[in-house]
C-alpha cells in the first residue's frame, strides 16, 4: 500500500498569490487549490508547486558567498534566450553565476520573492541530419 500519493514543492514567501502568478506564467500552470495562506498550482507537464504565506520570511540571498545553496529549482528549456525573456517579463531577475564548467548550458535566476532557480538547456534529441 502506497502511503504518499503525490509530492509538492512548497516555497515560503510573503505574498503567495504574487509568487503563484509568476510560476503559473513560467510553467503554463493552473491554480488547483487556494486558501488565505497557501496557493497550489500544477504545470502543463505535471509539475506541482505550492506557495505558503510566511509574514516573517527573510528572502534568500544567494549567490552571496557567506550563504549556501539551501535549495533551488531546475527547469529544462529548449531556448534559453526566449525563456530568459519570459522570466524577466514575469518579474524574475537574472543572477550572476560563475559555473562555466557545467556540462550543459544553464543560467541562474531569482523569482520575485528571491528564490533561486536554474534554466537548463535541453539538448535536441532528434538524430543528426547528414
Rosetta silent file (secondary structure, phi, psi, omega in degrees, C-alpha in Angstrom):
SEQUENCE: XXXXXXXXXXXXXXXXXXXXXXXXXXXXXXXXXXXXXXXXXXXXXXXXXXXXXXXXXXXXXXXXXXXXXXXXXXXXXXXXXXXXXXXXXXXXXXXXXXXXXXXXXXXXXXXXXXXXXXXXXXXXXXXXXX
SCORE:     score description
SCORE:     0.000 S_00000001
   1 L     0.000  127.902  179.110    0.000    0.000    0.000 S_00000001
   2 L   -84.006  126.311  178.335    1.406    3.385   -1.013 S_00000001
   3 L   -84.365  -40.697 -177.777    1.216    5.981    1.721 S_00000001
   4 L   -98.491  125.446 -178.122    2.356    9.007   -0.304 S_00000001
   5 L  -103.374  -19.839  179.694    0.331    9.693   -3.429 S_00000001
   6 L  -162.152  153.178  175.555    1.882   12.963   -4.620 S_00000001
   7 L  -118.990  149.038 -179.961    4.633   15.409   -3.790 S_00000001
   8 L  -135.122  130.653  171.882    4.536   19.175   -3.963 S_00000001
   9 E   -79.104  125.611 -178.239    7.451   21.612   -3.802 S_00000001
  10 E  -115.858  126.627  176.123    6.433   24.350   -1.348 S_00000001
  11 E  -109.242  129.070  173.765    8.116   27.758   -1.257 S_00000001
  12 E   -80.322  143.473 -178.687    7.598   30.055    1.711 S_00000001
  13 E  -163.528  165.901  179.615    7.050   33.693    0.801 S_00000001
  14 L   -77.202  -32.331 -175.589    5.377   36.882    1.984 S_00000001
  15 L  -130.583   85.977 -176.239    2.874   37.027   -0.906 S_00000001
  16 H   -61.200  -32.701  179.714    1.827   33.564   -2.166 S_00000001
  17 H   -63.796  -42.947 -179.797   -0.638   34.965   -4.712 S_00000001
  18 H   -65.933  -44.774 -178.059    2.101   37.026   -6.400 S_00000001
  19 H   -69.146  -37.172  176.206    4.610   34.179   -6.448 S_00000001
  20 H   -60.985  -40.159  179.098    1.975   31.727   -7.739 S_00000001
  21 H   -62.126  -40.571  178.324    1.247   34.134  -10.618 S_00000001
  22 H   -59.677  -52.924 -176.978    4.959   34.190  -11.535 S_00000001
  23 H   -71.161  -29.241  173.889    5.246   30.392  -11.632 S_00000001
  24 H   -60.422  -43.167  178.060    1.852   29.995  -13.362 S_00000001
  25 H   -67.578  -42.016 -177.882    3.243   32.104  -16.204 S_00000001
  26 H   -67.347  -38.928 -173.095    6.607   30.341  -16.249 S_00000001
  27 H  -104.631    8.477 -175.737    5.165   26.805  -16.175 S_00000001
  28 L    49.034   53.276 -170.934    1.929   27.364  -18.132 S_00000001
  29 L  -103.918  167.043  173.443    0.205   26.224  -14.950 S_00000001
  30 E  -124.182  150.755  177.725   -3.250   26.363  -13.464 S_00000001
  31 E   -75.821  131.470 -179.055   -4.262   27.010   -9.888 S_00000001
  32 E  -111.118  -20.355 -179.436   -5.517   23.840   -8.226 S_00000001
  33 E  -162.864  143.052  178.009   -6.125   24.992   -4.657 S_00000001
  34 E  -150.220  136.478  171.161   -6.008   28.262   -2.723 S_00000001
  35 L  -128.449 -174.089 -179.589   -6.581   29.323    0.858 S_00000001
  36 L   -65.407  -24.727 -174.914   -5.751   32.555    2.663 S_00000001
  37 L  -121.794    6.579 -177.298   -2.194   31.337    3.323 S_00000001
  38 E  -155.941  137.828  174.806   -1.387   28.896    0.517 S_00000001
  39 E  -127.470  132.300  178.702   -1.758   28.660   -3.261 S_00000001
  40 E  -117.877  141.698  179.364   -1.086   25.440   -5.166 S_00000001
  41 E  -130.571  160.356  172.618   -0.526   25.096   -8.922 S_00000001
  42 E  -131.595  124.081 -179.469    0.005   22.298  -11.437 S_00000001
  43 L   -78.251  165.631 -178.453    2.074   22.941  -14.541 S_00000001
  44 L   -57.884  -30.570 -179.560    1.332   21.708  -18.038 S_00000001
  45 L   -95.934   12.117  176.378    3.994   18.993  -17.647 S_00000001
  46 L    94.276   -2.244  178.209    2.680   17.869  -14.245 S_00000001
  47 L   -63.430  130.647  178.398    4.990   19.949  -12.034 S_00000001
  48 E  -115.183  131.420  178.217    3.227   20.694   -8.750 S_00000001
  49 E  -138.944  154.931  174.127    4.182   23.640   -6.585 S_00000001
  50 E  -137.887  157.385 -176.462    2.668   25.498   -3.659 S_00000001
  51 E  -131.157  118.080 -173.482    3.391   28.866   -2.086 S_00000001
  52 E  -109.257  132.181 -179.361    2.882   29.303    1.659 S_00000001
  53 E   -69.581  129.311  172.423    2.493   32.658    3.391 S_00000001
  54 L  -139.906  100.989 -174.726    5.173   33.453    5.978 S_00000001
  55 L   -68.161  -15.489  179.742    4.982   37.101    7.009 S_00000001
  56 L  -103.146   14.309 -176.267    8.350   36.855    8.795 S_00000001
  57 L   -64.385  142.225  170.593   10.260   35.342    5.878 S_00000001
  58 L  -105.065  118.524 -177.359   13.745   36.565    5.110 S_00000001
  59 L   -57.701  145.623  175.623   14.292   36.343    1.332 S_00000001
  60 L   -58.836  153.000 -176.037   17.090   34.035    0.198 S_00000001
  61 L  -123.489   11.118  176.884   20.313   35.877   -0.555 S_00000001
  62 L   -57.057  140.206   20.197   22.206   33.500   -2.834 S_00000001
  63 L  -104.691   31.143  177.005   24.714   33.901   -4.537 S_00000001
  64 L   -60.184  136.475 -173.630   26.463   35.743   -1.722 S_00000001
  65 L   -63.127  -24.753 -178.712   29.436   33.560   -0.688 S_00000001
  66 L   -77.824   -7.410  178.691   28.510   33.549    3.008 S_00000001
  67 L  -115.254  141.124  179.985   25.223   31.776    2.241 S_00000001
  68 L   -91.968  166.133  173.085   24.905   28.270    0.877 S_00000001
  69 L   -74.202   94.371 -178.957   22.560   26.925   -1.749 S_00000001
  70 L   -72.470  -43.557  176.093   19.900   25.641    0.623 S_00000001
  71 L  -165.313  149.356  172.921   17.561   24.617   -2.178 S_00000001
  72 L  -153.795  168.556 -178.515   16.834   25.698   -5.707 S_00000001
  73 E  -109.619  144.502  172.879   14.753   24.603   -8.674 S_00000001
  74 E  -116.034  132.568  176.129   15.952   23.422  -12.086 S_00000001
  75 E  -124.531  135.377  177.797   13.763   23.802  -15.165 S_00000001
  76 E   -90.224  137.078  179.269   14.611   22.383  -18.591 S_00000001
  77 E  -135.411  159.915  177.821   14.071   24.622  -21.609 S_00000001
  78 L   -99.974  -15.268 -179.517   14.711   24.356  -25.347 S_00000001
  79 L  -141.275  101.397 -176.541   15.534   28.046  -25.906 S_00000001
  80 H   -62.325  -41.462 -177.805   17.457   29.843  -23.140 S_00000001
  81 H   -65.043  -44.649  178.849   17.093   33.315  -24.647 S_00000001
  82 H   -65.451  -40.571  179.134   13.318   33.033  -25.078 S_00000001
  83 H   -64.804  -39.040  178.680   12.950   31.546  -21.587 S_00000001
  84 H   -64.030  -42.482  177.684   15.009   34.379  -20.098 S_00000001
  85 H   -58.782  -40.844 -179.757   12.809   36.995  -21.765 S_00000001
  86 H   -67.451  -42.668  178.437    9.741   35.290  -20.270 S_00000001
  87 H   -58.301  -47.892 -178.481   11.314   35.087  -16.777 S_00000001
  88 H   -66.243  -41.653  179.154   12.143   38.802  -16.827 S_00000001
  89 H   -62.370  -31.322  179.776    8.712   39.742  -18.231 S_00000001
  90 H   -82.458   -9.147  178.107    7.090   37.801  -15.370 S_00000001
  91 L   111.830    3.158  175.767    9.163   39.641  -12.740 S_00000001
  92 L   -80.524  171.164  178.407   12.167   37.348  -12.266 S_00000001
  93 E  -141.025  143.675  177.159   15.745   38.540  -12.441 S_00000001
  94 E   -66.581  146.403  173.014   18.999   37.026  -13.703 S_00000001
  95 E  -113.825  143.731  175.302   21.635   36.052  -11.140 S_00000001
  96 L   -78.123  131.750  174.337   25.324   36.076  -11.895 S_00000001
  97 L  -130.154  153.402  179.776   26.888   32.643  -11.689 S_00000001
  98 L  -115.329   35.353 -176.028   30.441   31.545  -12.297 S_00000001
  99 L   -96.823   58.708 -177.581   29.664   27.934  -13.194 S_00000001
 100 L   -68.940  -17.282 -177.958   31.332   27.932  -16.617 S_00000001
 101 L   -87.736    7.213 -178.196   32.371   24.298  -16.150 S_00000001
 102 L   -65.828  144.706 -177.110   28.818   22.957  -16.128 S_00000001
 103 L   -69.972  -22.963  179.297   28.230   20.135  -18.625 S_00000001
 104 L  -124.729  149.405  177.951   25.086   21.797  -20.030 S_00000001
 105 L   -66.486  131.853 -178.801   24.397   25.413  -20.781 S_00000001
 106 E  -150.880  159.376  177.823   22.427   26.934  -17.921 S_00000001
 107 E  -139.187  143.469 -178.790   21.532   30.283  -16.387 S_00000001
 108 E   -99.959  145.730 -178.347   20.572   31.239  -12.851 S_00000001
 109 E  -141.831  166.706  170.254   17.619   33.442  -11.850 S_00000001
 110 E  -122.951  139.547  175.107   15.674   34.594   -8.822 S_00000001
 111 L   -76.690  175.817 -176.922   11.888   34.645   -8.683 S_00000001
 112 L   -59.366  -21.484  178.139   10.134   37.809   -7.419 S_00000001
 113 L   -94.758   -1.005  176.795   10.499   36.595   -3.797 S_00000001
 114 L    99.551   -3.261  178.386   14.224   35.848   -4.189 S_00000001
 115 L   -68.961  135.683 -178.574   14.169   32.017   -4.518 S_00000001
 116 E   -86.634  148.010  173.754   16.854   30.858   -6.919 S_00000001
 117 E  -150.827  160.987 -177.878   16.235   28.621   -9.901 S_00000001
 118 E  -120.987  136.273  167.984   18.136   27.474  -12.960 S_00000001
 119 E   -99.230  123.896 -176.266   17.067   27.253  -16.571 S_00000001
 120 E  -117.275  127.844 -179.246   18.984   24.382  -18.153 S_00000001
 121 E   -67.633  126.710  174.367   19.165   23.898  -21.915 S_00000001
 122 L   -90.929  117.536  179.896   17.725   20.559  -23.016 S_00000001
 123 L   -65.648  148.164  178.126   19.761   19.296  -25.939 S_00000001
 124 L   -59.595  144.513 -179.437   17.769   18.244  -29.016 S_00000001
 125 L  -104.514   -5.926  179.957   17.007   14.521  -29.070 S_00000001
 126 L   -69.956  146.662  178.201   16.357   14.185  -32.797 S_00000001
 127 L   -64.033  149.715  179.822   19.003   12.307  -34.779 S_00000001
 128 L   -67.262  140.613  176.790   21.515   14.434  -36.648 S_00000001
 129 L   -91.743  133.771  178.399   20.737   15.074  -40.313 S_00000001
 130 L   -96.915    0.000    0.000   23.557   14.409  -42.749 S_00000001
